[in-house]
mmCIF file of C-alpha atoms in Angstrom:
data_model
loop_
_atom_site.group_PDB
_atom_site.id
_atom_site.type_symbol
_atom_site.label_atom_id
_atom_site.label_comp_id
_atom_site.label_asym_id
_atom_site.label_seq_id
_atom_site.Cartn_x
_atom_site.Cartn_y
_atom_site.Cartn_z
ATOM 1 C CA UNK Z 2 -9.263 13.184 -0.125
ATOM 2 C CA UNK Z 3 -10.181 9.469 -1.208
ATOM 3 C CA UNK Z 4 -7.943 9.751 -4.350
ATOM 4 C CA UNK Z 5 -5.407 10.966 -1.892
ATOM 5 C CA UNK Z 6 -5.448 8.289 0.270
ATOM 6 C CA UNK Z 7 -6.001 5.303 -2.194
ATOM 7 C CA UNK Z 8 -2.627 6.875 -4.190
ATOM 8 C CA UNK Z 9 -1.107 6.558 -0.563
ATOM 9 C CA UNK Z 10 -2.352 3.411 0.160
ATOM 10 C CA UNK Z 11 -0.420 2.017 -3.457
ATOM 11 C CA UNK Z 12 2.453 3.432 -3.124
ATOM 12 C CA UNK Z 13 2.955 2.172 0.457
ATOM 13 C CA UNK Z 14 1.879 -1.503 -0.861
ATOM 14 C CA UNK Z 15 4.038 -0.876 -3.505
ATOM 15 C CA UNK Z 16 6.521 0.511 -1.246
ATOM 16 C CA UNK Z 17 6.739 -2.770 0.812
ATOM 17 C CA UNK Z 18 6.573 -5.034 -2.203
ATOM 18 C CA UNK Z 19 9.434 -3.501 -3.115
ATOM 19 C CA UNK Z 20 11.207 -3.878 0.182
ATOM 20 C CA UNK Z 21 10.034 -7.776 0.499
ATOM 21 C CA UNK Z 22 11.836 -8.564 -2.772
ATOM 22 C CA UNK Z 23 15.054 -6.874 -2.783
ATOM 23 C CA UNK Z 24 15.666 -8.240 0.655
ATOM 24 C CA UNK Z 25 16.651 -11.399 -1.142
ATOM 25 C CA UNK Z 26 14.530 -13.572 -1.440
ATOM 26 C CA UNK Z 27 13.560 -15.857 -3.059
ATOM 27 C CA UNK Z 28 17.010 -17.231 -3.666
ATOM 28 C CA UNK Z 29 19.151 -16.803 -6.795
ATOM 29 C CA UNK Z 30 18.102 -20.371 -8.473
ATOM 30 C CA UNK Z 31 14.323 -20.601 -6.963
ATOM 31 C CA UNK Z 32 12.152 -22.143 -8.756
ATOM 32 C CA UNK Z 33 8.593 -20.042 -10.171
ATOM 33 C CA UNK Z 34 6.205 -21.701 -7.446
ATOM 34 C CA UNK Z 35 8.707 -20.280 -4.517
ATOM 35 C CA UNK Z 36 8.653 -17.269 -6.833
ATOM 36 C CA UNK Z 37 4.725 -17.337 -6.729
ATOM 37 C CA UNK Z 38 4.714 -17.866 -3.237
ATOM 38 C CA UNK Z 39 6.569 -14.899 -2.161
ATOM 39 C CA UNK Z 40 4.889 -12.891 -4.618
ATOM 40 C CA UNK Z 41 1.590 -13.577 -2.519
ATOM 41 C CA UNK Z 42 3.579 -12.435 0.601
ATOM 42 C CA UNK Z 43 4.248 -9.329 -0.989
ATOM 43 C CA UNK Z 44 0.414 -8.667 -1.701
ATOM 44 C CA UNK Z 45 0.909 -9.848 -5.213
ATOM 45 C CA UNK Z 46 1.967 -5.751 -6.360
ATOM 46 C CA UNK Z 47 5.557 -6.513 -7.965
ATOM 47 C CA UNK Z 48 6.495 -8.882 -10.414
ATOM 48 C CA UNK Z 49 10.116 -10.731 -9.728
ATOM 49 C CA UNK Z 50 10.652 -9.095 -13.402
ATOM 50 C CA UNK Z 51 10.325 -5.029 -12.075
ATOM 51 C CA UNK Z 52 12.992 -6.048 -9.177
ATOM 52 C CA UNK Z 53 15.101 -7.818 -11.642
ATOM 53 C CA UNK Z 54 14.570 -4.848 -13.997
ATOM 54 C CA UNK Z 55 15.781 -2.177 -11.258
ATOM 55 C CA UNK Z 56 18.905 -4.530 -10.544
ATOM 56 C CA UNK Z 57 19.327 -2.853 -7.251
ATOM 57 C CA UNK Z 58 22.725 -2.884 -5.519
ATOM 58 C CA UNK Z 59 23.340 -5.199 -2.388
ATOM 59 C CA UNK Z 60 23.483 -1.598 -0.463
ATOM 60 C CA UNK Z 61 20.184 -0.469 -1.603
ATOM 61 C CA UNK Z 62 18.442 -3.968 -1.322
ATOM 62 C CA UNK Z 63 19.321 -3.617 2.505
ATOM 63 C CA UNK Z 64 18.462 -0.132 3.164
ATOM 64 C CA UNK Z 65 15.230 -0.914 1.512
ATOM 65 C CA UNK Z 66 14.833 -4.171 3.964
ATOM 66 C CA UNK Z 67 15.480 -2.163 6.669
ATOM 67 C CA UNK Z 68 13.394 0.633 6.066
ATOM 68 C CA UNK Z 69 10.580 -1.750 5.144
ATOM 69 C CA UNK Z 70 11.076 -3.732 8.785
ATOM 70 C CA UNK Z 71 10.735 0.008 10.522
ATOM 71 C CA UNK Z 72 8.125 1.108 8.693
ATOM 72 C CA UNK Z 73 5.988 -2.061 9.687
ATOM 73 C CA UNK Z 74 6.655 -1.547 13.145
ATOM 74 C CA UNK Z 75 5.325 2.177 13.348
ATOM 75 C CA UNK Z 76 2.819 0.904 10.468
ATOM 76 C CA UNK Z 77 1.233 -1.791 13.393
ATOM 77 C CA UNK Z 78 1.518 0.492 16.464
ATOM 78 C CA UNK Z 79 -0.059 3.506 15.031
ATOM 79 C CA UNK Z 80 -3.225 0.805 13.999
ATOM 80 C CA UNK Z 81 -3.401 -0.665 17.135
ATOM 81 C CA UNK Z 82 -3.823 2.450 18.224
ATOM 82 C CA UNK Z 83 -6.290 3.385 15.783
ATOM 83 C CA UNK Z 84 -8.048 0.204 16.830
ATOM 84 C CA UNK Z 85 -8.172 0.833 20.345
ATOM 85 C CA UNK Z 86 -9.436 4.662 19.926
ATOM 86 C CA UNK Z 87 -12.248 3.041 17.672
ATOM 87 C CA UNK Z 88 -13.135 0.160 20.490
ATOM 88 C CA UNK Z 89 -13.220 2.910 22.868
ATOM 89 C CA UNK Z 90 -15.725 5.262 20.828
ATOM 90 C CA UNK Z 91 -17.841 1.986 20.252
ATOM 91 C CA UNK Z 92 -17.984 1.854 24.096
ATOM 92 C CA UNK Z 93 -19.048 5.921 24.113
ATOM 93 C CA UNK Z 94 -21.523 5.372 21.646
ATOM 94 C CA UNK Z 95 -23.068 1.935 23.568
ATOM 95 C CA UNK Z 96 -23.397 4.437 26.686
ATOM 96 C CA UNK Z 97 -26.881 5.737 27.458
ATOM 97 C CA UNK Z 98 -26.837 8.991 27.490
ATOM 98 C CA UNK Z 99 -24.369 9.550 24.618
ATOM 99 C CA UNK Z 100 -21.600 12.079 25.783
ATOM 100 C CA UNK Z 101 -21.014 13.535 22.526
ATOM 101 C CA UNK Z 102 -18.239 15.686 23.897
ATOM 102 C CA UNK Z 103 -16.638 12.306 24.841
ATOM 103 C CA UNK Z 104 -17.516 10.718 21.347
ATOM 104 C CA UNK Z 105 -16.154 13.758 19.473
ATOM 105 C CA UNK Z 106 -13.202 13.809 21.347
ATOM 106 C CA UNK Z 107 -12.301 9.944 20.435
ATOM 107 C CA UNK Z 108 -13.294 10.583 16.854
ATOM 108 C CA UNK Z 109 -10.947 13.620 16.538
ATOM 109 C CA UNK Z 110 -8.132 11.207 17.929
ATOM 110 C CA UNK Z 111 -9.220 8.425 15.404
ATOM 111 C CA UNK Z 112 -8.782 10.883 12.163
ATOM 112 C CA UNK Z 113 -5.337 12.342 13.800
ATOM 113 C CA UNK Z 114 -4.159 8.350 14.307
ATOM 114 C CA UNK Z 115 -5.633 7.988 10.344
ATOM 115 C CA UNK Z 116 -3.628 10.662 9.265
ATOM 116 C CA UNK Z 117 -0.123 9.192 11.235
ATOM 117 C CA UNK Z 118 -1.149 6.627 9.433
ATOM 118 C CA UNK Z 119 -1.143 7.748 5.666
ATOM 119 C CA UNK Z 120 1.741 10.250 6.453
ATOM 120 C CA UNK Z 121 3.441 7.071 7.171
ATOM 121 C CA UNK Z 122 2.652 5.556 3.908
ATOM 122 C CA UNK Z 123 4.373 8.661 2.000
ATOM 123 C CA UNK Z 124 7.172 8.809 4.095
ATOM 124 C CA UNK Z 125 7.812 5.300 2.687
ATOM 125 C CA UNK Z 126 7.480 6.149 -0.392
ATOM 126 C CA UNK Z 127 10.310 9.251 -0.135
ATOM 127 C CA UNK Z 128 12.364 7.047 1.938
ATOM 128 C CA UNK Z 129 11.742 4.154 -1.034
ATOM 129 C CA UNK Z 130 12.163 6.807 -4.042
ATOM 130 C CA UNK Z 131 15.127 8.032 -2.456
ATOM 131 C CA UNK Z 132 17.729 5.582 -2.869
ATOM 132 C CA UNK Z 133 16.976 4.729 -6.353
ATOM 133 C CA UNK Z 134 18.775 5.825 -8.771
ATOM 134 C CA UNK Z 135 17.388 8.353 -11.171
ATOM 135 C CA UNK Z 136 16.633 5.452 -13.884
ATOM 136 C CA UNK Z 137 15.113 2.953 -10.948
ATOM 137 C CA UNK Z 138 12.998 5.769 -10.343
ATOM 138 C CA UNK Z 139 11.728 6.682 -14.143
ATOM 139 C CA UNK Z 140 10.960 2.650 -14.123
ATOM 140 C CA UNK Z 141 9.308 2.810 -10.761
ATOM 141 C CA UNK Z 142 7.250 5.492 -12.346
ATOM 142 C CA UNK Z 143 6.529 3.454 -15.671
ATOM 143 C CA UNK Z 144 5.508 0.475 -13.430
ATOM 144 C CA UNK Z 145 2.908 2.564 -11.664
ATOM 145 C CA UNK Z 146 1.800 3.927 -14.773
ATOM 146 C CA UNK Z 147 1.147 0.513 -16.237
ATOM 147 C CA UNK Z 148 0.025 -0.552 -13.053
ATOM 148 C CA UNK Z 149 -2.652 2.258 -13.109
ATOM 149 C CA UNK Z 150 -3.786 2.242 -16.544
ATOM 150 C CA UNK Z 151 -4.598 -1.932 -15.871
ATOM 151 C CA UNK Z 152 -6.920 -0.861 -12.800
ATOM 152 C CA UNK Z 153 -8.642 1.537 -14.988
ATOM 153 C CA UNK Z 154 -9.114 -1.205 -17.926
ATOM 154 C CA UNK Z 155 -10.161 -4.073 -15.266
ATOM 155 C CA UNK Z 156 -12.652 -1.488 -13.593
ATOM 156 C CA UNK Z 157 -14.491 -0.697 -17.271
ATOM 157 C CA UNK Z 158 -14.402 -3.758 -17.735
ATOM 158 C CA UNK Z 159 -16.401 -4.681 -14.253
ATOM 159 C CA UNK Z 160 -18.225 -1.883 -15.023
ATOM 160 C CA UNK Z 161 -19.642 -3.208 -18.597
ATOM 161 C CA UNK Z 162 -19.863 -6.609 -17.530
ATOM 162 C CA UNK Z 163 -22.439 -5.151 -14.348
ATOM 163 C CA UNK Z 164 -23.971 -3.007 -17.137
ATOM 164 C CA UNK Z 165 -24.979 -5.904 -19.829
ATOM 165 C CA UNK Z 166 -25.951 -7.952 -16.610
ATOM 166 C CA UNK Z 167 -28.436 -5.129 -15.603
ATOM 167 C CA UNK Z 168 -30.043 -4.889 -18.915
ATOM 168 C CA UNK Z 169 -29.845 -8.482 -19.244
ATOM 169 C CA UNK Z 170 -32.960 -8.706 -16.435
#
């Protein structure tokens, strides 16, 4: 389940990355800061170089703006909802007695507003996926590969850093 909602959780980044750059911007002749600065926007996930690499079509560059915009929408309701549902179970729990029918109720409506949430993030990712083209999508899939084979190297590498420090003491 954790695997299933981390993959999720990067595609929908990855998703919306996608969507921030091919709505145009930066401009044509901007510079590499402005290019640096929207990559931060964009949560850092998608090099300038992958959109340029796609060369999406004006069409599909707004379709994927647009779909980005209404995804963020029903992204930020459904966790302010989530939010709220977990302020009010705080509140149940603070309660002396506990009314664990109450508290179970709220929790049950917390995991239904988590899953909205991640059915959200793979609806993006079919509504992304879906107007590539067939060759956008095999170099979608190559980016993700590459993308997932650097976590894996950084995390051994974290890993075997913590390791020598522990036998270092």
């Amino acid at each position: 389940m954790k695997k299933q909602i981390f993959i999720s959780l990067l595609l929908a980044t990855a998703v919306g990355a996608f969507a921030e750059k091919a709505a145009g911007t930066p401009a044509e002749n901007s510079t590499p800061k402005e290019e640096a600065v929207e990559s931060q926007a964009t949560g850092g996930n998608i090099t300038p170089g992958l959109i340029d690499e796609l060369q999406l079509t004006p069409e599909q560059k707004q379709g994927l703006r647009e779909t980005y915009v209404q995804n963020q929408k029903k992204k930020i309701q459904l966790q302010s909802e989530k939010a709220m549902l977990e302020l009010d179970l705080k509140n149940a729990l603070s309660k002396d007695p506990i009314d664990k029918a109450e508290a179970g109720r709220i929790g049950e409506k917390i995991g239904d507003a988590e899953k909205k949430i991640t059915q959200l993030k793979v609806d993006s990712w079919t509504q992304f996926l879906s107007k590539l083209t067939p060759d956008q999508h095999r170099k979608v899939l190559e980016f993700q590969s590459r993308h997932h084979e650097m976590r894996r190297e950084m995390k051994e590498k974290i890993r075997e850093e913590n390791r020598e420090r522990r036998e270092m003491k």
